PDB file of C-alpha atoms in Angstrom:
ATOM      1  CA  ALA A 610     -10.974 -12.555 -13.283  1.00 70.00           C
ATOM      2  CA  PHE A 611      -9.537 -11.225 -16.903  1.00 79.00           C
ATOM      3  CA  HIS A 612      -9.947  -8.002 -15.988  1.00 82.00           C
ATOM      4  CA  ILE A 613      -7.975  -7.999 -12.975  1.00 81.00           C
ATOM      5  CA  VAL A 614      -4.987  -9.351 -14.923  1.00 83.00           C
ATOM      6  CA  LYS A 615      -5.339  -6.922 -17.343  1.00 85.00           C
ATOM      7  CA  GLY A 616      -5.384  -4.146 -14.913  1.00 83.00           C
ATOM      8  CA  ALA A 617      -2.203  -1.973 -13.610  1.00 81.00           C
ATOM      9  CA  TYR A 618      -0.539  -4.359 -11.460  1.00 81.00           C
ATOM     10  CA  GLY A 619      -2.846  -7.326 -12.093  1.00 86.00           C
ATOM     11  CA  ASP A 620      -0.341 -10.257 -11.850  1.00 88.00           C
ATOM     12  CA  LEU A 621       0.321  -8.488  -8.174  1.00 88.00           C
ATOM     13  CA  TYR A 622      -3.305  -9.212  -7.450  1.00 90.00           C
ATOM     14  CA  ALA A 623      -4.212 -12.004  -9.411  1.00 90.00           C
ATOM     15  CA  GLN A 624      -0.885 -13.894  -7.261  1.00 91.00           C
ATOM     16  CA  THR A 625      -2.371 -12.180  -3.721  1.00 91.00           C
ATOM     17  CA  ILE A 626      -5.570 -13.542  -4.835  1.00 92.00           C
ATOM     18  CA  GLY A 627      -4.988 -16.815  -5.463  1.00 91.00           C
ATOM     19  CA  PHE A 628      -2.428 -17.518  -2.928  1.00 93.00           C
ATOM     20  CA  THR A 629      -5.393 -16.175  -0.535  1.00 93.00           C
ATOM     21  CA  PHE A 630      -7.688 -19.238  -2.087  1.00 93.00           C
ATOM     22  CA  GLN A 631      -5.153 -21.668  -2.091  1.00 94.00           C
ATOM     23  CA  VAL A 632      -4.309 -21.515   1.409  1.00 94.00           C
ATOM     24  CA  ALA A 633      -7.702 -21.352   2.895  1.00 93.00           C
ATOM     25  CA  ALA A 634      -8.919 -24.343   0.472  1.00 93.00           C
ATOM     26  CA  ASP A 635      -5.949 -26.064   2.016  1.00 93.00           C
ATOM     27  CA  GLU A 636      -6.792 -25.229   5.401  1.00 93.00           C
ATOM     28  CA  TYR A 637     -10.584 -26.342   5.021  1.00 92.00           C
ATOM     29  CA  LEU A 638      -9.809 -29.682   3.264  1.00 93.00           C
ATOM     30  CA  GLY A 639      -6.871 -30.184   5.656  1.00 92.00           C
ATOM     31  CA  PHE A 640      -9.618 -30.202   8.376  1.00 92.00           C
ATOM     32  CA  GLN A 641     -11.609 -32.349   6.608  1.00 90.00           C
ATOM     33  CA  ASN A 642      -9.001 -35.472   4.911  1.00 91.00           C
ATOM     34  CA  THR A 643      -6.132 -35.533   7.267  1.00 88.00           C
ATOM     35  CA  PHE A 644      -5.537 -37.235  10.071  1.00 91.00           C
ATOM     36  CA  LEU A 645      -6.174 -35.207  13.550  1.00 90.00           C
ATOM     37  CA  GLY A 646      -6.665 -32.240  10.678  1.00 89.00           C
ATOM     38  CA  MET A 647      -2.192 -32.016  10.666  1.00 94.00           C
ATOM     39  CA  GLY A 648      -2.967 -30.398   6.562  1.00 93.00           C
ATOM     40  CA  GLY A 649      -5.054 -27.831   7.845  1.00 93.00           C
ATOM     41  CA  HIS A 650      -2.931 -27.107  11.055  1.00 94.00           C
ATOM     42  CA  MET A 651      -0.152 -26.998   8.556  1.00 95.00           C
ATOM     43  CA  ALA A 652      -2.319 -24.576   6.109  1.00 94.00           C
ATOM     44  CA  ARG A 653      -2.863 -22.403   8.994  1.00 94.00           C
ATOM     45  CA  THR A 654       0.277 -22.111   9.944  1.00 95.00           C
ATOM     46  CA  LYS A 655       1.042 -21.243   6.048  1.00 94.00           C
ATOM     47  CA  LYS A 656      -2.046 -18.550   6.258  1.00 93.00           C
ATOM     48  CA  ASN A 657      -0.651 -16.847   9.653  1.00 94.00           C
ATOM     49  CA  ALA A 658       3.000 -16.818   8.527  1.00 94.00           C
ATOM     50  CA  SER A 659       1.633 -14.747   5.270  1.00 92.00           C
ATOM     51  CA  ALA A 660      -0.539 -12.514   7.649  1.00 92.00           C
ATOM     52  CA  PHE A 661       2.411 -11.944  10.196  1.00 94.00           C
ATOM     53  CA  GLY A 662       4.884 -11.159   6.739  1.00 93.00           C
ATOM     54  CA  THR A 663       1.941  -8.787   5.288  1.00 92.00           C
ATOM     55  CA  ASN A 664       1.251  -7.193   8.448  1.00 92.00           C
ATOM     56  CA  MET A 665       5.298  -6.243   8.853  1.00 95.00           C
ATOM     57  CA  LYS A 666       5.543  -4.965   4.948  1.00 93.00           C
ATOM     58  CA  LEU A 667       2.802  -2.676   5.528  1.00 94.00           C
ATOM     59  CA  LEU A 668       4.692  -1.547   8.971  1.00 95.00           C
ATOM     60  CA  GLY A 669       7.662  -0.941   7.076  1.00 94.00           C
ATOM     61  CA  ALA A 670       5.827   0.722   4.378  1.00 94.00           C
ATOM     62  CA  GLY A 671       4.474   2.702   6.472  1.00 94.00           C
ATOM     63  CA  ILE A 672       7.885   3.860   8.547  1.00 95.00           C
ATOM     64  CA  LYS A 673       9.000   4.790   5.244  1.00 93.00           C
ATOM     65  CA  ALA A 674       6.418   6.482   3.904  1.00 93.00           C
ATOM     66  CA  ALA A 675       6.385   8.889   6.612  1.00 93.00           C
ATOM     67  CA  SER A 676      10.108   9.232   6.647  1.00 93.00           C
ATOM     68  CA  ALA A 677       9.575  10.235   3.057  1.00 91.00           C
ATOM     69  CA  GLY A 678       6.236  12.875   3.366  1.00 91.00           C
ATOM     70  CA  THR A 679       8.536  14.309   6.272  1.00 92.00           C
ATOM     71  CA  LYS A 680      11.938  14.612   4.220  1.00 90.00           C
ATOM     72  CA  ALA A 681       9.714  16.197   1.196  1.00 88.00           C
ATOM     73  CA  MET A 682       7.793  18.341   3.583  1.00 89.00           C
ATOM     74  CA  SER A 683      10.980  19.567   5.244  1.00 90.00           C
ATOM     75  CA  LYS A 684      12.380  20.019   1.857  1.00 87.00           C
ATOM     76  CA  ALA A 685       9.278  22.360   1.452  1.00 84.00           C
ATOM     77  CA  GLU A 686       9.371  24.109   3.505  1.00 88.00           C
ATOM     78  CA  ALA A 687      13.303  25.039   3.256  1.00 87.00           C
ATOM     79  CA  ILE A 688      12.543  26.143  -0.298  1.00 84.00           C
ATOM     80  CA  GLN A 689       9.666  28.348   0.376  1.00 85.00           C
ATOM     81  CA  ARG A 690      11.662  29.876   4.057  1.00 89.00           C
ATOM     82  CA  GLU A 691      14.580  30.475   0.912  1.00 86.00           C
ATOM     83  CA  MET A 692      11.921  32.466  -1.417  1.00 84.00           C
ATOM     84  CA  GLU A 693      10.798  34.309   1.474  1.00 87.00           C
ATOM     85  CA  GLU A 694      13.729  35.522   2.414  1.00 88.00           C
ATOM     86  CA  LYS A 695      15.161  36.624  -1.393  1.00 85.00           C
ATOM     87  CA  LYS A 696      11.605  38.474  -1.329  1.00 85.00           C
ATOM     88  CA  LEU A 697      12.331  40.552   1.853  1.00 88.00           C
ATOM     89  CA  GLN A 698      15.601  40.807   0.617  1.00 87.00           C
ATOM     90  CA  GLN A 699      14.363  42.661  -2.269  1.00 84.00           C
ATOM     91  CA  GLN A 700      12.100  44.314  -1.052  1.00 84.00           C
ATOM     92  CA  GLN A 701      14.919  46.115   1.949  1.00 86.00           C
ATOM     93  CA  GLN A 702      16.882  46.358  -1.718  1.00 85.00           C
ATOM     94  CA  GLU A 703      14.456  48.146  -3.343  1.00 79.00           C
ATOM     95  CA  GLY A 704      13.827  50.384  -0.478  1.00 73.00           C
ATOM     96  CA  LYS A 705      17.531  51.613  -0.763  1.00 66.00           C
ATOM     97  CA  ASP A 706      17.536  52.072  -4.265  1.00 61.00           C
ATOM     98  CA  GLY A 707      14.133  53.518  -4.416  1.00 54.00           C
ATOM     99  CA  ASP A 708      12.870  51.332  -6.849  1.00 53.00           C
ATOM    100  CA  SER A 709       9.865  49.457  -7.078  1.00 50.00           C
ATOM    101  CA  ALA A 710       9.578  45.926  -8.628  1.00 50.00           C
ATOM    102  CA  ASP A 711       7.086  43.678  -9.498  1.00 52.00           C
ATOM    103  CA  ASP A 712       5.982  41.478  -6.619  1.00 52.00           C
ATOM    104  CA  ASP A 713       6.681  38.451  -8.417  1.00 56.00           C
ATOM    105  CA  ASP A 714       5.170  35.259  -6.293  1.00 60.00           C
ATOM    106  CA  GLU A 715       6.827  32.775  -8.770  1.00 69.00           C
ATOM    107  CA  MET A 716       9.032  30.011  -8.022  1.00 69.00           C
ATOM    108  CA  ASP A 717      12.297  29.979  -9.133  1.00 75.00           C
ATOM    109  CA  PRO A 718      12.265  27.044 -12.001  1.00 81.00           C
ATOM    110  CA  THR A 719      15.340  25.601 -10.315  1.00 82.00           C
ATOM    111  CA  LYS A 720      13.569  25.592  -7.149  1.00 78.00           C
ATOM    112  CA  ALA A 721      10.376  23.832  -8.549  1.00 78.00           C
ATOM    113  CA  MET A 722      12.165  20.961 -10.095  1.00 85.00           C
ATOM    114  CA  GLU A 723      13.879  20.745  -6.918  1.00 81.00           C
ATOM    115  CA  MET A 724      10.734  20.145  -5.394  1.00 81.00           C
ATOM    116  CA  VAL A 725       9.299  17.957  -7.925  1.00 83.00           C
ATOM    117  CA  ASP A 726      12.835  15.865  -7.787  1.00 84.00           C
ATOM    118  CA  THR A 727      12.232  15.273  -4.270  1.00 82.00           C
ATOM    119  CA  LEU A 728       8.199  14.890  -4.191  1.00 83.00           C
ATOM    120  CA  ASP A 729       9.150  11.635  -7.314  1.00 85.00           C
ATOM    121  CA  ASP A 730      11.495  10.740  -5.139  1.00 86.00           C
ATOM    122  CA  SER A 731       9.155   9.691  -2.138  1.00 87.00           C
ATOM    123  CA  LEU A 732       6.647   8.729  -4.720  1.00 89.00           C
ATOM    124  CA  PRO A 733       7.446   5.014  -4.287  1.00 90.00           C
ATOM    125  CA  ALA A 734       7.263   4.814  -0.701  1.00 91.00           C
ATOM    126  CA  PHE A 735       4.046   6.134  -1.027  1.00 91.00           C
ATOM    127  CA  LEU A 736       3.074   3.158  -3.665  1.00 91.00           C
ATOM    128  CA  GLU A 737       4.686   0.510  -1.675  1.00 91.00           C
ATOM    129  CA  LEU A 738       2.488   1.462   1.586  1.00 93.00           C
ATOM    130  CA  ALA A 739      -0.936   1.807  -0.761  1.00 92.00           C
ATOM    131  CA  TRP A 740       0.247  -1.391  -2.306  1.00 91.00           C
ATOM    132  CA  ALA A 741       0.379  -3.576   1.338  1.00 92.00           C
ATOM    133  CA  ILE A 742      -2.772  -1.594   2.595  1.00 94.00           C
ATOM    134  CA  ASN A 743      -4.269  -2.721  -0.708  1.00 92.00           C
ATOM    135  CA  LYS A 744      -3.352  -6.504  -0.070  1.00 92.00           C
ATOM    136  CA  ARG A 745      -3.990  -6.967   3.530  1.00 93.00           C
ATOM    137  CA  ASP A 746      -7.803  -5.698   2.452  1.00 94.00           C
ATOM    138  CA  ILE A 747      -7.708  -8.246   0.044  1.00 93.00           C
ATOM    139  CA  GLN A 748      -6.430 -11.206   2.338  1.00 93.00           C
ATOM    140  CA  SER A 749      -8.983  -9.908   4.364  1.00 93.00           C
ATOM    141  CA  THR A 750     -12.119  -9.694   2.709  1.00 95.00           C
ATOM    142  CA  LEU A 751     -11.539 -13.443   0.873  1.00 94.00           C
ATOM    143  CA  LYS A 752     -10.821 -14.811   4.355  1.00 92.00           C
ATOM    144  CA  ASP A 753     -13.929 -13.789   5.268  1.00 93.00           C
ATOM    145  CA  VAL A 754     -15.713 -14.934   1.779  1.00 93.00           C
ATOM    146  CA  CYS A 755     -13.761 -18.324   1.905  1.00 93.00           C
ATOM    147  CA  LYS A 756     -14.813 -18.844   5.432  1.00 92.00           C
ATOM    148  CA  LYS A 757     -18.445 -18.286   4.038  1.00 92.00           C
ATOM    149  CA  LEU A 758     -18.211 -20.887   1.413  1.00 91.00           C
ATOM    150  CA  PHE A 759     -16.274 -23.474   4.036  1.00 91.00           C
ATOM    151  CA  ASP A 760     -18.840 -23.030   6.747  1.00 89.00           C
ATOM    152  CA  ASP A 761     -22.024 -22.403   5.329  1.00 88.00           C
ATOM    153  CA  ALA A 762     -24.547 -24.641   7.226  1.00 88.00           C
ATOM    154  CA  THR A 763     -26.775 -24.278   4.484  1.00 91.00           C
ATOM    155  CA  VAL A 764     -24.866 -26.480   1.879  1.00 89.00           C
ATOM    156  CA  PRO A 765     -24.419 -30.294   3.466  1.00 90.00           C
ATOM    157  CA  LYS A 766     -20.308 -31.365   3.760  1.00 89.00           C
ATOM    158  CA  GLU A 767     -19.711 -32.688   0.063  1.00 90.00           C
ATOM    159  CA  ASP A 768     -20.491 -29.477  -1.406  1.00 90.00           C
ATOM    160  CA  ARG A 769     -18.565 -27.325   0.860  1.00 89.00           C
ATOM    161  CA  ILE A 770     -15.534 -29.753   0.340  1.00 89.00           C
ATOM    162  CA  LYS A 771     -16.382 -29.404  -3.573  1.00 91.00           C
ATOM    163  CA  ARG A 772     -16.066 -25.863  -3.592  1.00 89.00           C
ATOM    164  CA  ALA A 773     -12.484 -25.957  -1.333  1.00 89.00           C
ATOM    165  CA  GLN A 774     -11.523 -28.720  -4.450  1.00 88.00           C
TER     166      GLN A 774
END
């Protein structure tokens, strides 16, 4: 846990892991210790609402990333077309003048900066998508881990309750 928190976005990882473990434990203990398992049903509802929210964030992040990627690609294609047109015009001009200039396939520095800015603008959308995918994976994995911990029939029920506590 110490290494996770020390890493990049460690606080987000710790919050996600902690919330997932807490809700899973509350669900298990609620089914074991409350009247008609009402505490477990409340915890399960909380878990399902969180999972739904995570899925909606994932969907939204995917749409934003696709939109940002499409925008960046369109901008890159426009810059490429502009460079090709400029090169063609130079070649036609050279044909009229009879001069032969160097074939320069280098990108204009202002155009290069424009493309870098476009990619930089789309980066947050890609990072948001990566986090949404990562969060969903963490929650899914920990859900399976908790199921194994709390439903392990080879361990006495008292020990499983202690695990949850």
